[in-house]
């Protein structure tokens, strides 16, 4: 009838089908569950914004340009984003400002949250991890908005991105 190799192949083929079906079911239930989660509230306030003119401290670029450093306060409760399928959250503060021909979006600060207990963020006078640069080399007094955004990374399923509706407007000073 069937050899032992054929029986093992049938067993693993059936096992693979069952595991794949369970993974699809888990992924669909987490997508449905995400529809009922309320967007967490947060607040961001800018403490200081320093714009400097000079050679950037990173990379091999030798041209002189404007770059900005900032400190900010942040409070957010992201514990509602955790469920049985959440592996971790990638949380970041993004600065968005207009440019030509598209708008610019730059990550200013980021962190990874792996536990629901660590999902409450309360930062005071936090220095931005990354400086803000513009492709043109000058900010020219443009307005920008700071917003808290996150990426939910599940054990099984698709990645989802979202952001807090609260935003903070900032204005880059004109460098003289």
PDB file of C-alpha atoms in Angstrom:
ATOM      1  CA  UNK A   1       0.000   0.000   0.000  1.00  0.00           C
ATOM      2  CA  UNK A   2       1.737   3.190   1.201  1.00  0.00           C
ATOM      3  CA  UNK A   3       5.343   3.355   2.317  1.00  0.00           C
ATOM      4  CA  UNK A   4       6.387   4.996   5.555  1.00  0.00           C
ATOM      5  CA  UNK A   5       7.755   8.019   3.652  1.00  0.00           C
ATOM      6  CA  UNK A   6       4.380   8.587   1.973  1.00  0.00           C
ATOM      7  CA  UNK A   7       2.574   8.335   5.319  1.00  0.00           C
ATOM      8  CA  UNK A   8       4.943  10.896   6.897  1.00  0.00           C
ATOM      9  CA  UNK A   9       4.424  13.228   3.900  1.00  0.00           C
ATOM     10  CA  UNK A  10       0.639  12.961   4.249  1.00  0.00           C
ATOM     11  CA  UNK A  11       0.848  13.627   7.974  1.00  0.00           C
ATOM     12  CA  UNK A  12       3.004  16.751   7.526  1.00  0.00           C
ATOM     13  CA  UNK A  13       0.852  17.952   4.625  1.00  0.00           C
ATOM     14  CA  UNK A  14      -2.263  17.711   6.806  1.00  0.00           C
ATOM     15  CA  UNK A  15      -0.448  19.364   9.741  1.00  0.00           C
ATOM     16  CA  UNK A  16       0.697  22.241   7.503  1.00  0.00           C
ATOM     17  CA  UNK A  17      -2.854  22.768   6.233  1.00  0.00           C
ATOM     18  CA  UNK A  18      -4.239  22.893   9.789  1.00  0.00           C
ATOM     19  CA  UNK A  19      -1.559  25.339  11.000  1.00  0.00           C
ATOM     20  CA  UNK A  20      -2.049  27.600   7.987  1.00  0.00           C
ATOM     21  CA  UNK A  21      -5.838  27.590   8.519  1.00  0.00           C
ATOM     22  CA  UNK A  22      -5.384  28.519  12.186  1.00  0.00           C
ATOM     23  CA  UNK A  23      -2.994  31.338  11.278  1.00  0.00           C
ATOM     24  CA  UNK A  24      -5.483  32.771   8.766  1.00  0.00           C
ATOM     25  CA  UNK A  25      -8.299  32.547  11.344  1.00  0.00           C
ATOM     26  CA  UNK A  26      -6.168  34.285  13.993  1.00  0.00           C
ATOM     27  CA  UNK A  27      -5.206  37.002  11.538  1.00  0.00           C
ATOM     28  CA  UNK A  28      -8.838  37.648  10.574  1.00  0.00           C
ATOM     29  CA  UNK A  29      -9.999  37.805  14.196  1.00  0.00           C
ATOM     30  CA  UNK A  30      -7.277  40.315  15.092  1.00  0.00           C
ATOM     31  CA  UNK A  31      -8.269  42.499  12.105  1.00  0.00           C
ATOM     32  CA  UNK A  32     -11.890  42.430  13.276  1.00  0.00           C
ATOM     33  CA  UNK A  33     -10.814  43.132  16.860  1.00  0.00           C
ATOM     34  CA  UNK A  34      -8.790  46.160  15.710  1.00  0.00           C
ATOM     35  CA  UNK A  35     -11.972  47.757  14.355  1.00  0.00           C
ATOM     36  CA  UNK A  36     -13.384  48.014  17.888  1.00  0.00           C
ATOM     37  CA  UNK A  37     -10.300  49.535  19.544  1.00  0.00           C
ATOM     38  CA  UNK A  38     -10.561  53.227  20.336  1.00  0.00           C
ATOM     39  CA  UNK A  39      -7.666  55.411  19.267  1.00  0.00           C
ATOM     40  CA  UNK A  40      -5.610  56.260  22.369  1.00  0.00           C
ATOM     41  CA  UNK A  41      -5.291  59.863  23.375  1.00  0.00           C
ATOM     42  CA  UNK A  42      -1.967  61.589  23.733  1.00  0.00           C
ATOM     43  CA  UNK A  43      -0.525  65.025  24.225  1.00  0.00           C
ATOM     44  CA  UNK A  44       2.686  66.469  22.834  1.00  0.00           C
ATOM     45  CA  UNK A  45       4.032  69.857  23.787  1.00  0.00           C
ATOM     46  CA  UNK A  46       7.194  71.413  22.440  1.00  0.00           C
ATOM     47  CA  UNK A  47       9.643  72.718  25.029  1.00  0.00           C
ATOM     48  CA  UNK A  48      12.486  74.083  22.914  1.00  0.00           C
ATOM     49  CA  UNK A  49      13.318  74.235  19.231  1.00  0.00           C
ATOM     50  CA  UNK A  50      16.877  75.145  18.269  1.00  0.00           C
ATOM     51  CA  UNK A  51      17.709  75.765  14.627  1.00  0.00           C
ATOM     52  CA  UNK A  52      21.407  75.872  13.770  1.00  0.00           C
ATOM     53  CA  UNK A  53      23.315  76.586  10.615  1.00  0.00           C
ATOM     54  CA  UNK A  54      26.407  74.576   9.860  1.00  0.00           C
ATOM     55  CA  UNK A  55      27.756  71.244   8.774  1.00  0.00           C
ATOM     56  CA  UNK A  56      25.601  68.328   9.983  1.00  0.00           C
ATOM     57  CA  UNK A  57      27.236  66.027  12.498  1.00  0.00           C
ATOM     58  CA  UNK A  58      26.296  62.839  10.638  1.00  0.00           C
ATOM     59  CA  UNK A  59      27.251  61.395   7.276  1.00  0.00           C
ATOM     60  CA  UNK A  60      29.759  62.627   4.741  1.00  0.00           C
ATOM     61  CA  UNK A  61      27.833  65.690   3.578  1.00  0.00           C
ATOM     62  CA  UNK A  62      30.128  68.714   3.736  1.00  0.00           C
ATOM     63  CA  UNK A  63      27.681  71.434   2.718  1.00  0.00           C
ATOM     64  CA  UNK A  64      26.407  73.833   5.340  1.00  0.00           C
ATOM     65  CA  UNK A  65      22.656  73.814   6.003  1.00  0.00           C
ATOM     66  CA  UNK A  66      20.025  74.415   8.657  1.00  0.00           C
ATOM     67  CA  UNK A  67      19.159  71.629  11.050  1.00  0.00           C
ATOM     68  CA  UNK A  68      16.881  71.618  14.096  1.00  0.00           C
ATOM     69  CA  UNK A  69      17.001  69.946  17.496  1.00  0.00           C
ATOM     70  CA  UNK A  70      14.077  69.901  19.887  1.00  0.00           C
ATOM     71  CA  UNK A  71      12.951  68.853  23.332  1.00  0.00           C
ATOM     72  CA  UNK A  72       9.337  67.941  24.014  1.00  0.00           C
ATOM     73  CA  UNK A  73       6.907  66.547  26.591  1.00  0.00           C
ATOM     74  CA  UNK A  74       4.827  63.503  25.718  1.00  0.00           C
ATOM     75  CA  UNK A  75       2.125  61.587  27.548  1.00  0.00           C
ATOM     76  CA  UNK A  76       0.120  58.712  26.082  1.00  0.00           C
ATOM     77  CA  UNK A  77      -1.631  55.554  27.198  1.00  0.00           C
ATOM     78  CA  UNK A  78      -1.256  52.924  24.468  1.00  0.00           C
ATOM     79  CA  UNK A  79      -2.333  49.922  26.555  1.00  0.00           C
ATOM     80  CA  UNK A  80      -5.597  49.603  24.608  1.00  0.00           C
ATOM     81  CA  UNK A  81      -3.572  48.594  21.530  1.00  0.00           C
ATOM     82  CA  UNK A  82      -2.390  45.377  23.172  1.00  0.00           C
ATOM     83  CA  UNK A  83      -4.359  42.158  22.752  1.00  0.00           C
ATOM     84  CA  UNK A  84      -3.520  38.464  22.539  1.00  0.00           C
ATOM     85  CA  UNK A  85      -2.016  38.868  19.053  1.00  0.00           C
ATOM     86  CA  UNK A  86       0.156  41.953  19.678  1.00  0.00           C
ATOM     87  CA  UNK A  87       3.853  41.196  19.697  1.00  0.00           C
ATOM     88  CA  UNK A  88       5.106  44.770  20.034  1.00  0.00           C
ATOM     89  CA  UNK A  89       4.410  48.398  19.199  1.00  0.00           C
ATOM     90  CA  UNK A  90       6.760  50.662  17.293  1.00  0.00           C
ATOM     91  CA  UNK A  91       5.920  54.148  18.573  1.00  0.00           C
ATOM     92  CA  UNK A  92       7.345  57.345  17.118  1.00  0.00           C
ATOM     93  CA  UNK A  93       6.909  61.114  17.077  1.00  0.00           C
ATOM     94  CA  UNK A  94       6.866  62.458  13.532  1.00  0.00           C
ATOM     95  CA  UNK A  95       7.317  66.026  12.314  1.00  0.00           C
ATOM     96  CA  UNK A  96       5.465  66.811   9.085  1.00  0.00           C
ATOM     97  CA  UNK A  97       6.076  70.021   7.154  1.00  0.00           C
ATOM     98  CA  UNK A  98       5.452  71.187   3.583  1.00  0.00           C
ATOM     99  CA  UNK A  99       8.110  70.916   0.928  1.00  0.00           C
ATOM    100  CA  UNK A 100       8.417  70.915  -2.834  1.00  0.00           C
ATOM    101  CA  UNK A 101       6.774  69.041  -4.506  1.00  0.00           C
ATOM    102  CA  UNK A 102       5.710  66.764  -1.616  1.00  0.00           C
ATOM    103  CA  UNK A 103       5.362  67.173   2.129  1.00  0.00           C
ATOM    104  CA  UNK A 104       8.193  65.983   4.356  1.00  0.00           C
ATOM    105  CA  UNK A 105       7.721  63.568   7.235  1.00  0.00           C
ATOM    106  CA  UNK A 106      10.616  63.013   9.614  1.00  0.00           C
ATOM    107  CA  UNK A 107      10.826  60.732  12.641  1.00  0.00           C
ATOM    108  CA  UNK A 108      12.086  62.745  15.602  1.00  0.00           C
ATOM    109  CA  UNK A 109      11.865  60.164  18.420  1.00  0.00           C
ATOM    110  CA  UNK A 110      11.021  56.460  18.522  1.00  0.00           C
ATOM    111  CA  UNK A 111      10.769  53.488  20.856  1.00  0.00           C
ATOM    112  CA  UNK A 112       9.628  49.861  20.869  1.00  0.00           C
ATOM    113  CA  UNK A 113       7.093  48.733  23.479  1.00  0.00           C
ATOM    114  CA  UNK A 114       6.916  45.002  24.104  1.00  0.00           C
ATOM    115  CA  UNK A 115       4.641  44.774  27.191  1.00  0.00           C
ATOM    116  CA  UNK A 116       1.238  46.180  28.043  1.00  0.00           C
ATOM    117  CA  UNK A 117       2.663  47.375  31.371  1.00  0.00           C
ATOM    118  CA  UNK A 118       5.149  49.604  29.518  1.00  0.00           C
ATOM    119  CA  UNK A 119       2.494  51.100  27.222  1.00  0.00           C
ATOM    120  CA  UNK A 120       2.003  54.229  29.321  1.00  0.00           C
ATOM    121  CA  UNK A 121       4.447  56.882  28.103  1.00  0.00           C
ATOM    122  CA  UNK A 122       5.204  59.934  30.202  1.00  0.00           C
ATOM    123  CA  UNK A 123       8.220  61.959  29.085  1.00  0.00           C
ATOM    124  CA  UNK A 124       9.346  65.375  30.323  1.00  0.00           C
ATOM    125  CA  UNK A 125      11.995  67.438  28.522  1.00  0.00           C
ATOM    126  CA  UNK A 126      12.765  64.527  26.191  1.00  0.00           C
ATOM    127  CA  UNK A 127      15.529  65.341  23.725  1.00  0.00           C
ATOM    128  CA  UNK A 128      14.744  64.291  20.176  1.00  0.00           C
ATOM    129  CA  UNK A 129      16.744  61.270  19.019  1.00  0.00           C
ATOM    130  CA  UNK A 130      17.168  62.627  15.512  1.00  0.00           C
ATOM    131  CA  UNK A 131      17.779  66.094  14.108  1.00  0.00           C
ATOM    132  CA  UNK A 132      15.480  67.565  11.475  1.00  0.00           C
ATOM    133  CA  UNK A 133      17.061  68.359   8.109  1.00  0.00           C
ATOM    134  CA  UNK A 134      15.495  69.708   4.944  1.00  0.00           C
ATOM    135  CA  UNK A 135      16.466  68.697   1.428  1.00  0.00           C
ATOM    136  CA  UNK A 136      16.763  72.329   0.373  1.00  0.00           C
ATOM    137  CA  UNK A 137      19.008  73.166   3.332  1.00  0.00           C
ATOM    138  CA  UNK A 138      16.687  75.880   4.726  1.00  0.00           C
ATOM    139  CA  UNK A 139      13.435  75.811   6.678  1.00  0.00           C
ATOM    140  CA  UNK A 140      12.475  79.424   5.794  1.00  0.00           C
ATOM    141  CA  UNK A 141       9.999  79.806   8.671  1.00  0.00           C
ATOM    142  CA  UNK A 142       7.759  76.923   7.598  1.00  0.00           C
ATOM    143  CA  UNK A 143       5.109  75.473   9.882  1.00  0.00           C
ATOM    144  CA  UNK A 144       5.290  71.862  11.009  1.00  0.00           C
ATOM    145  CA  UNK A 145       3.103  69.519  13.042  1.00  0.00           C
ATOM    146  CA  UNK A 146       4.245  66.986  15.617  1.00  0.00           C
ATOM    147  CA  UNK A 147       2.133  63.859  15.980  1.00  0.00           C
ATOM    148  CA  UNK A 148       2.393  60.562  17.838  1.00  0.00           C
ATOM    149  CA  UNK A 149       2.160  57.578  15.499  1.00  0.00           C
ATOM    150  CA  UNK A 150       2.493  53.832  15.977  1.00  0.00           C
ATOM    151  CA  UNK A 151       2.799  50.534  14.183  1.00  0.00           C
ATOM    152  CA  UNK A 152       1.146  47.478  15.747  1.00  0.00           C
ATOM    153  CA  UNK A 153       3.198  44.377  14.971  1.00  0.00           C
ATOM    154  CA  UNK A 154       1.203  41.172  15.547  1.00  0.00           C
ATOM    155  CA  UNK A 155       2.418  37.613  16.015  1.00  0.00           C
ATOM    156  CA  UNK A 156       0.301  36.567  13.024  1.00  0.00           C
ATOM    157  CA  UNK A 157      -1.292  38.932  10.512  1.00  0.00           C
ATOM    158  CA  UNK A 158      -0.777  42.265   8.841  1.00  0.00           C
ATOM    159  CA  UNK A 159       1.004  45.299  10.253  1.00  0.00           C
ATOM    160  CA  UNK A 160      -1.286  48.230  11.042  1.00  0.00           C
ATOM    161  CA  UNK A 161      -0.330  51.897  11.276  1.00  0.00           C
ATOM    162  CA  UNK A 162      -2.278  54.616  13.039  1.00  0.00           C
ATOM    163  CA  UNK A 163      -1.757  57.993  14.690  1.00  0.00           C
ATOM    164  CA  UNK A 164      -3.185  60.058  17.458  1.00  0.00           C
ATOM    165  CA  UNK A 165      -5.609  62.787  16.407  1.00  0.00           C
ATOM    166  CA  UNK A 166      -3.890  65.330  18.674  1.00  0.00           C
ATOM    167  CA  UNK A 167      -1.204  67.344  16.916  1.00  0.00           C
ATOM    168  CA  UNK A 168       1.112  70.168  17.950  1.00  0.00           C
ATOM    169  CA  UNK A 169       1.970  72.958  15.529  1.00  0.00           C
ATOM    170  CA  UNK A 170       5.469  74.414  15.512  1.00  0.00           C
ATOM    171  CA  UNK A 171       7.102  77.106  13.401  1.00  0.00           C
ATOM    172  CA  UNK A 172      10.728  76.945  12.334  1.00  0.00           C
ATOM    173  CA  UNK A 173      12.373  80.335  12.815  1.00  0.00           C
ATOM    174  CA  UNK A 174      14.037  82.035   9.887  1.00  0.00           C
ATOM    175  CA  UNK A 175      17.772  81.785  10.230  1.00  0.00           C
ATOM    176  CA  UNK A 176      19.532  85.086   9.737  1.00  0.00           C
TER     177      UNK A 176
END
